[in-house]
């Protein structure tokens, strides 16, 4: 009999509508034995579109992991860019999956050359660094930004799809991308519609990460505590609540 | 209700004992709604330890995919090195997963720096090329070969574990590897024992690939037919049976 | 006549003794027409030795920039790893310099092959990522960790020097490093002593960054607001004070 | 007195007309003391335009080497992509040259920046991987596909030249390529005509490989049997004839 | 009290007008306590626009360092490409700064993605190699050549600015460059005018190098004599004057 | 009938004994229809062991090409490091081959992983840069320096062989090198003796380059004059004789 799997999906921002959208996506792909709780940080920006937004979001994301205790078997950080992921891995032995990495792994498994379509033009450098850090500069042949704001991915759904179709087609025709990663958690749930329009695989990054989380739990793999991801050493962290203070190795 | 998932796992070699070992590993991690059929090529080497072995194995591996028709939802190529994977992807719209890539993705998700432990010394270059091609030269900090033959991973199980423990420990101590990929399908099933001995995550590559296959099917992602992985163009292939002749785009 | 130059040096952690040490180093190398104010975040860890520490430090570092108004001509982030530097650049048109990048530039200008010596063993991956991101994987031939804690760089000064001498010598002899970067702001001020002991250039990263800041101000170069480092777009950031809320493009 | 040199050139496919074309090219550049025998596999595809084609071609290519005994001093694999080359090197102490690598070496020696022009659009990824694996991503500035089928390079010679001229000119003008590799053995013999039309060096890959083969024989360099290219270890390879079974180290 | 700093700036070519232009730029950014002497080689080309020019310029550049004795605290080689810089570092313990590296460091500190604008089209490869060698292929997103000759940067100043504005704008719009390096010492002094026209940071490479030189002197960092940059070993160099003969380690 | 081939081999230094040694090596591998003239620059160092030596050697090397007129069909620059090769290519339409690149191409064709053994310890960085620039960082697994001086390769022949055997064996055992490049023209002629002692291919770089030169001439490939290697533009080069002044495009 399959053990139940409890996954906590953490939206990187504090925008309720996006948390709901992410939750719907996550629920729609989970296996029956999986339970998913989608949350959002108590503090942080309503959308992540700059490095500033990203860094102010991270403490709240980490807090969500700390507050979870032993309740969950795995965590998903639902923001393309995987903010704070290394720190999250330090805080728990449970697997922590970023939606960017998960979506790129899926893209690699279905296409030789793929692209990323995303929101604001200014995120180009953030997207590139994420791909470069992952090691996929040779697989990603296109990064296209639409100029739409992250919040519009929820509030202007139809325009978002049209815009993604347009830049996705450019990625296909001009850069010969053979699959696309949706480079923002707000685009979750648009993959099937875009696949229909474009005729190539389109990866919902949240969905991809949920499946990776199920996979790792099922494999009983845990975060290595050998060196890099050891628990943070005990020390005083000013201005943060008691439960966020690292204590001696757990 | 969860759709049943049918996965075909193809051992890369023709060694029955290894096919059985692979099958046990695969069965042991599948979700309840997943059915796994493990097979081996009709033709090909009893173990893959050289480029020659690998290239003679590939037509048989591809034949296993061709013969499957629409019966399966995904395929796993169970040989670290992912022999013939691009060709396999051309032959089907179903996801095809290599155990090498799957194990490296899992390693990335649980450790910052990982190593590969494997069999014959001569495979060093094959292993390196596999990692380099995947883009993980910056994540893989150690490749250690034991000198044991692939068949011995089945016939000399205890010695294999001891030997992997020894080289795994060197990878940890000297190269600061924080997780290990078992770089041969014959080592399938040894991960938990080695984890206990070494105290770091050890990835069973077959198991990892089965979970990736379940993930992709569940996500309803299919191999892109946009360019690289289009069906092979119709042409005459001398010396191969009729069913292996490519025909006009399906 | 030389315009006065006002530089704010921001210690990445909240350890008073280190802020003082950093200040001494910075003051000791400034040009006469330069004024330096060294501060530390109001909130954050007393030392940065993990990704967790780093990410909890960043909002406080950014706050130091926001609170500065137009008082300063340049900022230095005084933690090897340059935490939050891209976000800091979004917040101001004034140059923002990280001590890691500054020290690596200096190392490049005096040595063909150099190394980094630093504190806790667990920071190896953080150091490597910093070097890789900067593009200097081909110049950095050695990363050596001593195992000493960051706070000990202030509280156990003599032991720190001895320990750095020991690992520095290994970097020279075994890895053929021809210069060393001191990979922690706490080591500021130890460069001349270590140079004497080791006979190769040893770079005080804080000092290096102060000089880079003077250089950029003198060149009247400002942070590009063309795309990546534009001011953060106006939005609500929950749980952060009013003055940390991004407003419409300034 | 110059020792005679015997080279076996192995067309990668089973298309007679191409074998003849390759032979003409090879004969036209050989030194007087060189004898060339051009053959084609008994089994395999009539053209190589997909990974599937390539992998089904390899066993036949390897068979050509095995059947040669000690008759030849060197082997050329005449398919851009160098299919099976590592395995071929395991099978003999004689040098084995791929036409892709040979043509890229020649291009490097006459131009700072070069391109590859080739056939079907779908081969883009194969070409890129070949260049990447060789280490020449920084030298190759253009890959242009014409859409013509491999067989047409023989059957529609004039159209092929026109098409290569067109994409070659784009490579020159748009990508600033200063030399071109003909990325298909079927294009052998077109180099001088294209040089006349385009005014830059155009490399016939078959011709390039023949010269490399002569060079290595003359230098008395043989394939290293130290590790990677050792003879395949003795084992049973099902479904392959007796003479293709590896036996104990020769 | 600030020690005076003596910097020798060596124009790479023998064009008087450019030496003057370089001197003006250098003087305009030096700190009050800095003295700058700008010179040019006795022998060498009037402009550097080819590898031939560059290699014939280098002995003269090196002679300028040798002839300086202990008079100077640092040297700047004022030709984008940093000709002979490693040799220059062998000849002295004083810091030697190349204007290319200095300008790229400055660009990195003010922009995430930057470009280089320069003179003759044929220098494209030289520029690329300079960037690649420095490790900044991931930061430099655009190289644009104007076709103007190096001497014209002095003799046709207005046309040069217009031309740089045009290609700079292309770099911004088409390649999303957020800052520009002026890739020729002859363009020294045009940075502020171009900044005004283009609205992004434009780096005067000579100015950047002067500031780096001041920084290194102030830090009391000297060229490492550990291995690569040791004084040249004593030997006979035919055809060069006595003072250019290397003698026993100084 | 085979056209005669005239090759000029240019020793990079001015040491007569080495020019003779190079000539013997070159003559010993040439084809019967090839004529080889080995020369040395009129000016320059007696050995190249530092960047300073290298840059003072280059004008003399280039002069040897200029003075040759149309007499030769190809040129070889016989110094591992290929000093001035890009400039040499600008000066002629005839192929110019560097012995470093030639030896690495040969190594690639006989071994998966190879090393370079060479002279003075200080040349490590020069060797690394040569390999890196060529694109072979992934193929070269070992660089070993012996500490012997370049002149000793001629004057202390037996000691040189013993020393190369020793470091070559370390490269094999510790770094798993499967072939070796002799990284100095002075080692020319030692390849067969070392092969016998070590049992792996050892590449005489001069010999390799002669064969590449014959190959390119036979292929009738010439240096591309499209962009990078165009003739140097006409201009005044002070202090150099009239025949070294570039004139209008030839």
PDB file of N, CA and C in Angstrom, chain B residues 42-47 49-53 55-56 58-59 62 66 84 86-87 90-91 120-122 125 129 133 227-228 230-233 235-238 240 244, chain D residues 42-47 49-53 55-56 58-59 62 66 84 86-87 90-91 120-122 125 129 133 227-228 230-233 235-238 240 244 246:
ATOM      1  N   UNK B  42      16.590  -8.314 -27.539  1.00  0.00           N
ATOM      2  CA  UNK B  42      16.823  -9.679 -28.046  1.00  0.00           C
ATOM      3  C   UNK B  42      18.285  -9.863 -28.407  1.00  0.00           C
ATOM      4  N   UNK B  43      18.868  -8.799 -28.927  1.00  0.00           N
ATOM      5  CA  UNK B  43      20.276  -8.869 -29.333  1.00  0.00           C
ATOM      6  C   UNK B  43      21.059  -7.822 -28.561  1.00  0.00           C
ATOM      7  N   UNK B  44      22.353  -8.113 -28.419  1.00  0.00           N
ATOM      8  CA  UNK B  44      23.206  -7.143 -27.744  1.00  0.00           C
ATOM      9  C   UNK B  44      24.071  -7.794 -26.687  1.00  0.00           C
ATOM     10  N   UNK B  45      24.976  -7.037 -26.089  1.00  0.00           N
ATOM     11  CA  UNK B  45      25.971  -7.582 -25.157  1.00  0.00           C
ATOM     12  C   UNK B  45      25.373  -7.918 -23.804  1.00  0.00           C
ATOM     13  N   UNK B  46      26.013  -8.816 -23.107  1.00  0.00           N
ATOM     14  CA  UNK B  46      25.520  -9.196 -21.780  1.00  0.00           C
ATOM     15  C   UNK B  46      25.844  -8.129 -20.723  1.00  0.00           C
ATOM     16  N   UNK B  47      26.722  -7.231 -21.076  1.00  0.00           N
ATOM     17  CA  UNK B  47      26.997  -6.085 -20.191  1.00  0.00           C
ATOM     18  C   UNK B  47      27.574  -4.968 -21.044  1.00  0.00           C
ATOM     19  N   UNK B  49      30.242  -2.158 -21.089  1.00  0.00           N
ATOM     20  CA  UNK B  49      31.437  -1.674 -20.385  1.00  0.00           C
ATOM     21  C   UNK B  49      32.401  -0.965 -21.317  1.00  0.00           C
ATOM     22  N   UNK B  50      31.995  -0.818 -22.549  1.00  0.00           N
ATOM     23  CA  UNK B  50      32.853  -0.149 -23.537  1.00  0.00           C
ATOM     24  C   UNK B  50      31.926   0.550 -24.517  1.00  0.00           C
ATOM     25  N   UNK B  51      32.492   1.440 -25.322  1.00  0.00           N
ATOM     26  CA  UNK B  51      31.687   2.070 -26.359  1.00  0.00           C
ATOM     27  C   UNK B  51      31.189   1.015 -27.348  1.00  0.00           C
ATOM     28  N   UNK B  52      32.011   0.029 -27.623  1.00  0.00           N
ATOM     29  CA  UNK B  52      31.599  -1.045 -28.534  1.00  0.00           C
ATOM     30  C   UNK B  52      30.344  -1.733 -28.000  1.00  0.00           C
ATOM     31  N   UNK B  53      30.402  -2.141 -26.750  1.00  0.00           N
ATOM     32  CA  UNK B  53      29.223  -2.761 -26.134  1.00  0.00           C
ATOM     33  C   UNK B  53      28.006  -1.845 -26.286  1.00  0.00           C
ATOM     34  N   UNK B  55      27.293   0.610 -28.400  1.00  0.00           N
ATOM     35  CA  UNK B  55      26.726   0.810 -29.737  1.00  0.00           C
ATOM     36  C   UNK B  55      26.071  -0.459 -30.276  1.00  0.00           C
ATOM     37  N   UNK B  56      26.583  -1.631 -29.869  1.00  0.00           N
ATOM     38  CA  UNK B  56      25.908  -2.859 -30.310  1.00  0.00           C
ATOM     39  C   UNK B  56      24.623  -3.083 -29.521  1.00  0.00           C
ATOM     40  N   UNK B  58      22.467  -0.642 -28.742  1.00  0.00           N
ATOM     41  CA  UNK B  58      21.429   0.351 -29.048  1.00  0.00           C
ATOM     42  C   UNK B  58      20.343  -0.138 -30.021  1.00  0.00           C
ATOM     43  N   UNK B  59      20.687  -0.769 -31.130  1.00  0.00           N
ATOM     44  CA  UNK B  59      19.588  -1.215 -32.012  1.00  0.00           C
ATOM     45  C   UNK B  59      18.589  -2.112 -31.284  1.00  0.00           C
ATOM     46  N   UNK B  62      16.351   0.046 -29.165  1.00  0.00           N
ATOM     47  CA  UNK B  62      15.366   0.765 -29.989  1.00  0.00           C
ATOM     48  C   UNK B  62      14.270  -0.176 -30.471  1.00  0.00           C
ATOM     49  N   UNK B  66      10.122   0.111 -30.507  1.00  0.00           N
ATOM     50  CA  UNK B  66       9.302  -0.053 -31.716  1.00  0.00           C
ATOM     51  C   UNK B  66       8.254  -1.140 -31.528  1.00  0.00           C
ATOM     52  N   UNK B  84      21.377   5.568 -26.757  1.00  0.00           N
ATOM     53  CA  UNK B  84      20.368   5.649 -27.801  1.00  0.00           C
ATOM     54  C   UNK B  84      19.169   6.503 -27.468  1.00  0.00           C
ATOM     55  N   UNK B  86      18.300   9.662 -27.676  1.00  0.00           N
ATOM     56  CA  UNK B  86      17.746  10.613 -28.641  1.00  0.00           C
ATOM     57  C   UNK B  86      16.987   9.867 -29.739  1.00  0.00           C
ATOM     58  N   UNK B  87      17.521   8.748 -30.163  1.00  0.00           N
ATOM     59  CA  UNK B  87      16.832   7.957 -31.185  1.00  0.00           C
ATOM     60  C   UNK B  87      15.523   7.401 -30.642  1.00  0.00           C
ATOM     61  N   UNK B  90      12.898   9.836 -30.898  1.00  0.00           N
ATOM     62  CA  UNK B  90      12.374  10.023 -32.246  1.00  0.00           C
ATOM     63  C   UNK B  90      11.276   9.020 -32.567  1.00  0.00           C
ATOM     64  N   UNK B  91      11.324   7.863 -31.913  1.00  0.00           N
ATOM     65  CA  UNK B  91      10.452   6.749 -32.297  1.00  0.00           C
ATOM     66  C   UNK B  91       9.071   6.793 -31.674  1.00  0.00           C
ATOM     67  N   UNK B 120      33.852  -0.740 -14.123  1.00  0.00           N
ATOM     68  CA  UNK B 120      35.167  -0.858 -14.758  1.00  0.00           C
ATOM     69  C   UNK B 120      35.886   0.496 -14.884  1.00  0.00           C
ATOM     70  N   UNK B 121      37.182   0.471 -14.674  1.00  0.00           N
ATOM     71  CA  UNK B 121      37.983   1.699 -14.788  1.00  0.00           C
ATOM     72  C   UNK B 121      37.853   2.344 -16.175  1.00  0.00           C
ATOM     73  N   UNK B 122      37.721   1.502 -17.189  1.00  0.00           N
ATOM     74  CA  UNK B 122      37.707   2.027 -18.543  1.00  0.00           C
ATOM     75  C   UNK B 122      36.483   2.884 -18.856  1.00  0.00           C
ATOM     76  N   UNK B 125      35.760   7.631 -19.069  1.00  0.00           N
ATOM     77  CA  UNK B 125      35.486   8.612 -20.129  1.00  0.00           C
ATOM     78  C   UNK B 125      34.002   8.633 -20.506  1.00  0.00           C
ATOM     79  N   UNK B 129      31.669  11.937 -20.121  1.00  0.00           N
ATOM     80  CA  UNK B 129      30.950  12.501 -21.273  1.00  0.00           C
ATOM     81  C   UNK B 129      29.458  12.611 -20.963  1.00  0.00           C
ATOM     82  N   UNK B 133      27.712  16.195 -21.045  1.00  0.00           N
ATOM     83  CA  UNK B 133      26.609  16.398 -21.981  1.00  0.00           C
ATOM     84  C   UNK B 133      25.350  16.877 -21.258  1.00  0.00           C
ATOM     85  N   UNK B 227      11.182  19.259 -34.069  1.00  0.00           N
ATOM     86  CA  UNK B 227      12.351  19.301 -34.954  1.00  0.00           C
ATOM     87  C   UNK B 227      13.276  18.108 -34.709  1.00  0.00           C
ATOM     88  N   UNK B 228      14.002  18.157 -33.629  1.00  0.00           N
ATOM     89  CA  UNK B 228      15.046  17.155 -33.389  1.00  0.00           C
ATOM     90  C   UNK B 228      14.469  15.754 -33.248  1.00  0.00           C
ATOM     91  N   UNK B 230      11.548  14.566 -34.282  1.00  0.00           N
ATOM     92  CA  UNK B 230      10.539  14.117 -35.254  1.00  0.00           C
ATOM     93  C   UNK B 230      10.750  12.638 -35.554  1.00  0.00           C
ATOM     94  N   UNK B 231       9.688  11.956 -36.008  1.00  0.00           N
ATOM     95  CA  UNK B 231       9.873  10.570 -36.424  1.00  0.00           C
ATOM     96  C   UNK B 231      10.942  10.510 -37.513  1.00  0.00           C
ATOM     97  N   UNK B 232      11.755   9.472 -37.510  1.00  0.00           N
ATOM     98  CA  UNK B 232      12.746   9.327 -38.586  1.00  0.00           C
ATOM     99  C   UNK B 232      12.045   9.357 -39.942  1.00  0.00           C
ATOM    100  N   UNK B 233      12.673  10.021 -40.894  1.00  0.00           N
ATOM    101  CA  UNK B 233      12.089  10.091 -42.228  1.00  0.00           C
ATOM    102  C   UNK B 233      12.110   8.711 -42.882  1.00  0.00           C
ATOM    103  N   UNK B 235      12.767   5.766 -45.129  1.00  0.00           N
ATOM    104  CA  UNK B 235      13.909   5.405 -45.972  1.00  0.00           C
ATOM    105  C   UNK B 235      14.200   3.931 -45.793  1.00  0.00           C
ATOM    106  N   UNK B 236      15.055   3.414 -46.632  1.00  0.00           N
ATOM    107  CA  UNK B 236      15.418   1.997 -46.570  1.00  0.00           C
ATOM    108  C   UNK B 236      16.585   1.811 -45.607  1.00  0.00           C
ATOM    109  N   UNK B 237      16.400   0.940 -44.636  1.00  0.00           N
ATOM    110  CA  UNK B 237      17.499   0.583 -43.736  1.00  0.00           C
ATOM    111  C   UNK B 237      17.820  -0.892 -43.962  1.00  0.00           C
ATOM    112  N   UNK B 238      18.889  -1.111 -44.675  1.00  0.00           N
ATOM    113  CA  UNK B 238      19.284  -2.486 -45.057  1.00  0.00           C
ATOM    114  C   UNK B 238      19.580  -3.341 -43.838  1.00  0.00           C
ATOM    115  N   UNK B 240      17.745  -4.641 -41.624  1.00  0.00           N
ATOM    116  CA  UNK B 240      16.877  -4.572 -40.453  1.00  0.00           C
ATOM    117  C   UNK B 240      15.468  -4.988 -40.860  1.00  0.00           C
ATOM    118  N   UNK B 244      11.257  -2.265 -38.462  1.00  0.00           N
ATOM    119  CA  UNK B 244      12.222  -1.245 -38.025  1.00  0.00           C
ATOM    120  C   UNK B 244      12.492  -0.203 -39.120  1.00  0.00           C
TER     121      UNK B 244
ATOM    122  N   UNK D  42      27.347  -3.278 -44.756  1.00  0.00           N
ATOM    123  CA  UNK D  42      26.387  -4.204 -45.366  1.00  0.00           C
ATOM    124  C   UNK D  42      24.964  -3.876 -44.930  1.00  0.00           C
ATOM    125  N   UNK D  43      24.851  -3.458 -43.687  1.00  0.00           N
ATOM    126  CA  UNK D  43      23.519  -3.129 -43.153  1.00  0.00           C
ATOM    127  C   UNK D  43      23.515  -1.684 -42.696  1.00  0.00           C
ATOM    128  N   UNK D  44      22.336  -1.099 -42.705  1.00  0.00           N
ATOM    129  CA  UNK D  44      22.208   0.281 -42.217  1.00  0.00           C
ATOM    130  C   UNK D  44      21.410   1.137 -43.171  1.00  0.00           C
ATOM    131  N   UNK D  45      21.132   2.364 -42.786  1.00  0.00           N
ATOM    132  CA  UNK D  45      20.240   3.243 -43.551  1.00  0.00           C
ATOM    133  C   UNK D  45      20.904   3.797 -44.812  1.00  0.00           C
ATOM    134  N   UNK D  46      20.111   4.155 -45.783  1.00  0.00           N
ATOM    135  CA  UNK D  46      20.657   4.714 -47.024  1.00  0.00           C
ATOM    136  C   UNK D  46      21.124   6.155 -46.841  1.00  0.00           C
ATOM    137  N   UNK D  47      20.717   6.761 -45.746  1.00  0.00           N
ATOM    138  CA  UNK D  47      21.229   8.102 -45.412  1.00  0.00           C
ATOM    139  C   UNK D  47      21.063   8.296 -43.915  1.00  0.00           C
ATOM    140  N   UNK D  49      20.118  10.921 -41.211  1.00  0.00           N
ATOM    141  CA  UNK D  49      19.486  12.226 -41.037  1.00  0.00           C
ATOM    142  C   UNK D  49      18.776  12.352 -39.701  1.00  0.00           C
ATOM    143  N   UNK D  50      18.914  11.329 -38.885  1.00  0.00           N
ATOM    144  CA  UNK D  50      18.276  11.340 -37.567  1.00  0.00           C
ATOM    145  C   UNK D  50      19.156  10.522 -36.643  1.00  0.00           C
ATOM    146  N   UNK D  51      18.911  10.651 -35.340  1.00  0.00           N
ATOM    147  CA  UNK D  51      19.653   9.817 -34.390  1.00  0.00           C
ATOM    148  C   UNK D  51      19.357   8.338 -34.653  1.00  0.00           C
ATOM    149  N   UNK D  52      18.130   8.038 -35.007  1.00  0.00           N
ATOM    150  CA  UNK D  52      17.773   6.657 -35.297  1.00  0.00           C
ATOM    151  C   UNK D  52      18.632   6.109 -36.435  1.00  0.00           C
ATOM    152  N   UNK D  53      18.676   6.851 -37.531  1.00  0.00           N
ATOM    153  CA  UNK D  53      19.529   6.442 -38.644  1.00  0.00           C
ATOM    154  C   UNK D  53      20.956   6.196 -38.160  1.00  0.00           C
ATOM    155  N   UNK D  55      22.226   5.526 -35.171  1.00  0.00           N
ATOM    156  CA  UNK D  55      22.492   4.378 -34.301  1.00  0.00           C
ATOM    157  C   UNK D  55      22.329   3.053 -35.032  1.00  0.00           C
ATOM    158  N   UNK D  56      21.445   3.014 -36.029  1.00  0.00           N
ATOM    159  CA  UNK D  56      21.338   1.773 -36.800  1.00  0.00           C
ATOM    160  C   UNK D  56      22.504   1.620 -37.764  1.00  0.00           C
ATOM    161  N   UNK D  58      25.672   2.391 -36.995  1.00  0.00           N
ATOM    162  CA  UNK D  58      26.951   2.160 -36.300  1.00  0.00           C
ATOM    163  C   UNK D  58      27.423   0.710 -36.296  1.00  0.00           C
ATOM    164  N   UNK D  59      26.569  -0.258 -35.961  1.00  0.00           N
ATOM    165  CA  UNK D  59      27.092  -1.635 -35.974  1.00  0.00           C
ATOM    166  C   UNK D  59      27.691  -2.023 -37.331  1.00  0.00           C
ATOM    167  N   UNK D  62      31.099  -0.463 -37.629  1.00  0.00           N
ATOM    168  CA  UNK D  62      32.084  -1.174 -36.804  1.00  0.00           C
ATOM    169  C   UNK D  62      32.466  -2.504 -37.436  1.00  0.00           C
ATOM    170  N   UNK D  66      36.117  -4.358 -38.149  1.00  0.00           N
ATOM    171  CA  UNK D  66      36.463  -5.705 -37.683  1.00  0.00           C
ATOM    172  C   UNK D  66      36.881  -6.599 -38.845  1.00  0.00           C
ATOM    173  N   UNK D  84      29.986   6.374 -33.978  1.00  0.00           N
ATOM    174  CA  UNK D  84      30.637   5.176 -33.468  1.00  0.00           C
ATOM    175  C   UNK D  84      32.142   5.282 -33.331  1.00  0.00           C
ATOM    176  N   UNK D  86      34.309   6.277 -31.100  1.00  0.00           N
ATOM    177  CA  UNK D  86      35.006   5.781 -29.915  1.00  0.00           C
ATOM    178  C   UNK D  86      35.050   4.250 -29.932  1.00  0.00           C
ATOM    179  N   UNK D  87      33.968   3.641 -30.347  1.00  0.00           N
ATOM    180  CA  UNK D  87      33.949   2.178 -30.431  1.00  0.00           C
ATOM    181  C   UNK D  87      34.926   1.688 -31.486  1.00  0.00           C
ATOM    182  N   UNK D  90      38.250   1.460 -30.153  1.00  0.00           N
ATOM    183  CA  UNK D  90      38.482   0.313 -29.278  1.00  0.00           C
ATOM    184  C   UNK D  90      38.868  -0.935 -30.059  1.00  0.00           C
ATOM    185  N   UNK D  91      38.429  -1.011 -31.315  1.00  0.00           N
ATOM    186  CA  UNK D  91      38.553  -2.246 -32.088  1.00  0.00           C
ATOM    187  C   UNK D  91      39.890  -2.419 -32.778  1.00  0.00           C
ATOM    188  N   UNK D 120      19.316  18.405 -43.805  1.00  0.00           N
ATOM    189  CA  UNK D 120      17.997  18.514 -43.178  1.00  0.00           C
ATOM    190  C   UNK D 120      17.987  19.431 -41.948  1.00  0.00           C
ATOM    191  N   UNK D 121      16.928  20.183 -41.790  1.00  0.00           N
ATOM    192  CA  UNK D 121      16.800  21.071 -40.637  1.00  0.00           C
ATOM    193  C   UNK D 121      16.903  20.314 -39.307  1.00  0.00           C
ATOM    194  N   UNK D 122      16.382  19.109 -39.293  1.00  0.00           N
ATOM    195  CA  UNK D 122      16.331  18.362 -38.045  1.00  0.00           C
ATOM    196  C   UNK D 122      17.698  17.975 -37.502  1.00  0.00           C
ATOM    197  N   UNK D 125      20.500  19.814 -34.065  1.00  0.00           N
ATOM    198  CA  UNK D 125      20.950  19.397 -32.736  1.00  0.00           C
ATOM    199  C   UNK D 125      22.129  18.424 -32.817  1.00  0.00           C
ATOM    200  N   UNK D 129      25.764  19.230 -31.180  1.00  0.00           N
ATOM    201  CA  UNK D 129      26.380  18.328 -30.193  1.00  0.00           C
ATOM    202  C   UNK D 129      27.762  17.903 -30.659  1.00  0.00           C
ATOM    203  N   UNK D 133      30.927  18.772 -28.394  1.00  0.00           N
ATOM    204  CA  UNK D 133      31.744  17.661 -27.895  1.00  0.00           C
ATOM    205  C   UNK D 133      33.209  17.832 -28.299  1.00  0.00           C
ATOM    206  N   UNK D 227      43.422   2.953 -21.635  1.00  0.00           N
ATOM    207  CA  UNK D 227      42.246   2.879 -20.767  1.00  0.00           C
ATOM    208  C   UNK D 227      40.955   2.911 -21.586  1.00  0.00           C
ATOM    209  N   UNK D 228      40.612   4.076 -22.072  1.00  0.00           N
ATOM    210  CA  UNK D 228      39.300   4.247 -22.709  1.00  0.00           C
ATOM    211  C   UNK D 228      39.161   3.396 -23.963  1.00  0.00           C
ATOM    212  N   UNK D 230      40.829   0.672 -24.842  1.00  0.00           N
ATOM    213  CA  UNK D 230      41.260  -0.730 -24.772  1.00  0.00           C
ATOM    214  C   UNK D 230      40.313  -1.582 -25.618  1.00  0.00           C
ATOM    215  N   UNK D 231      40.804  -2.743 -26.073  1.00  0.00           N
ATOM    216  CA  UNK D 231      39.894  -3.654 -26.774  1.00  0.00           C
ATOM    217  C   UNK D 231      38.717  -3.967 -25.873  1.00  0.00           C
ATOM    218  N   UNK D 232      37.529  -4.103 -26.448  1.00  0.00           N
ATOM    219  CA  UNK D 232      36.371  -4.490 -25.635  1.00  0.00           C
ATOM    220  C   UNK D 232      36.660  -5.800 -24.905  1.00  0.00           C
ATOM    221  N   UNK D 233      36.229  -5.877 -23.670  1.00  0.00           N
ATOM    222  CA  UNK D 233      36.452  -7.094 -22.900  1.00  0.00           C
ATOM    223  C   UNK D 233      35.631  -8.253 -23.478  1.00  0.00           C
ATOM    224  N   UNK D 235      33.156 -11.014 -24.025  1.00  0.00           N
ATOM    225  CA  UNK D 235      31.822 -11.278 -23.499  1.00  0.00           C
ATOM    226  C   UNK D 235      30.919 -11.736 -24.626  1.00  0.00           C
ATOM    227  N   UNK D 236      29.763 -12.199 -24.284  1.00  0.00           N
ATOM    228  CA  UNK D 236      28.789 -12.679 -25.263  1.00  0.00           C
ATOM    229  C   UNK D 236      27.931 -11.510 -25.740  1.00  0.00           C
ATOM    230  N   UNK D 237      27.911 -11.304 -27.059  1.00  0.00           N
ATOM    231  CA  UNK D 237      27.009 -10.308 -27.634  1.00  0.00           C
ATOM    232  C   UNK D 237      25.998 -11.041 -28.496  1.00  0.00           C
ATOM    233  N   UNK D 238      24.807 -11.181 -27.971  1.00  0.00           N
ATOM    234  CA  UNK D 238      23.734 -11.944 -28.633  1.00  0.00           C
ATOM    235  C   UNK D 238      23.352 -11.349 -29.981  1.00  0.00           C
ATOM    236  N   UNK D 240      24.819 -11.226 -32.737  1.00  0.00           N
ATOM    237  CA  UNK D 240      25.865 -10.749 -33.640  1.00  0.00           C
ATOM    238  C   UNK D 240      26.773 -11.920 -34.008  1.00  0.00           C
ATOM    239  N   UNK D 244      32.198 -10.785 -34.525  1.00  0.00           N
ATOM    240  CA  UNK D 244      31.966  -9.509 -33.839  1.00  0.00           C
ATOM    241  C   UNK D 244      31.981  -9.667 -32.313  1.00  0.00           C
ATOM    242  N   UNK D 246      33.664  -9.855 -28.879  1.00  0.00           N
ATOM    243  CA  UNK D 246      34.977  -9.461 -28.334  1.00  0.00           C
ATOM    244  C   UNK D 246      35.632 -10.663 -27.658  1.00  0.00           C
TER     245      UNK D 246
END
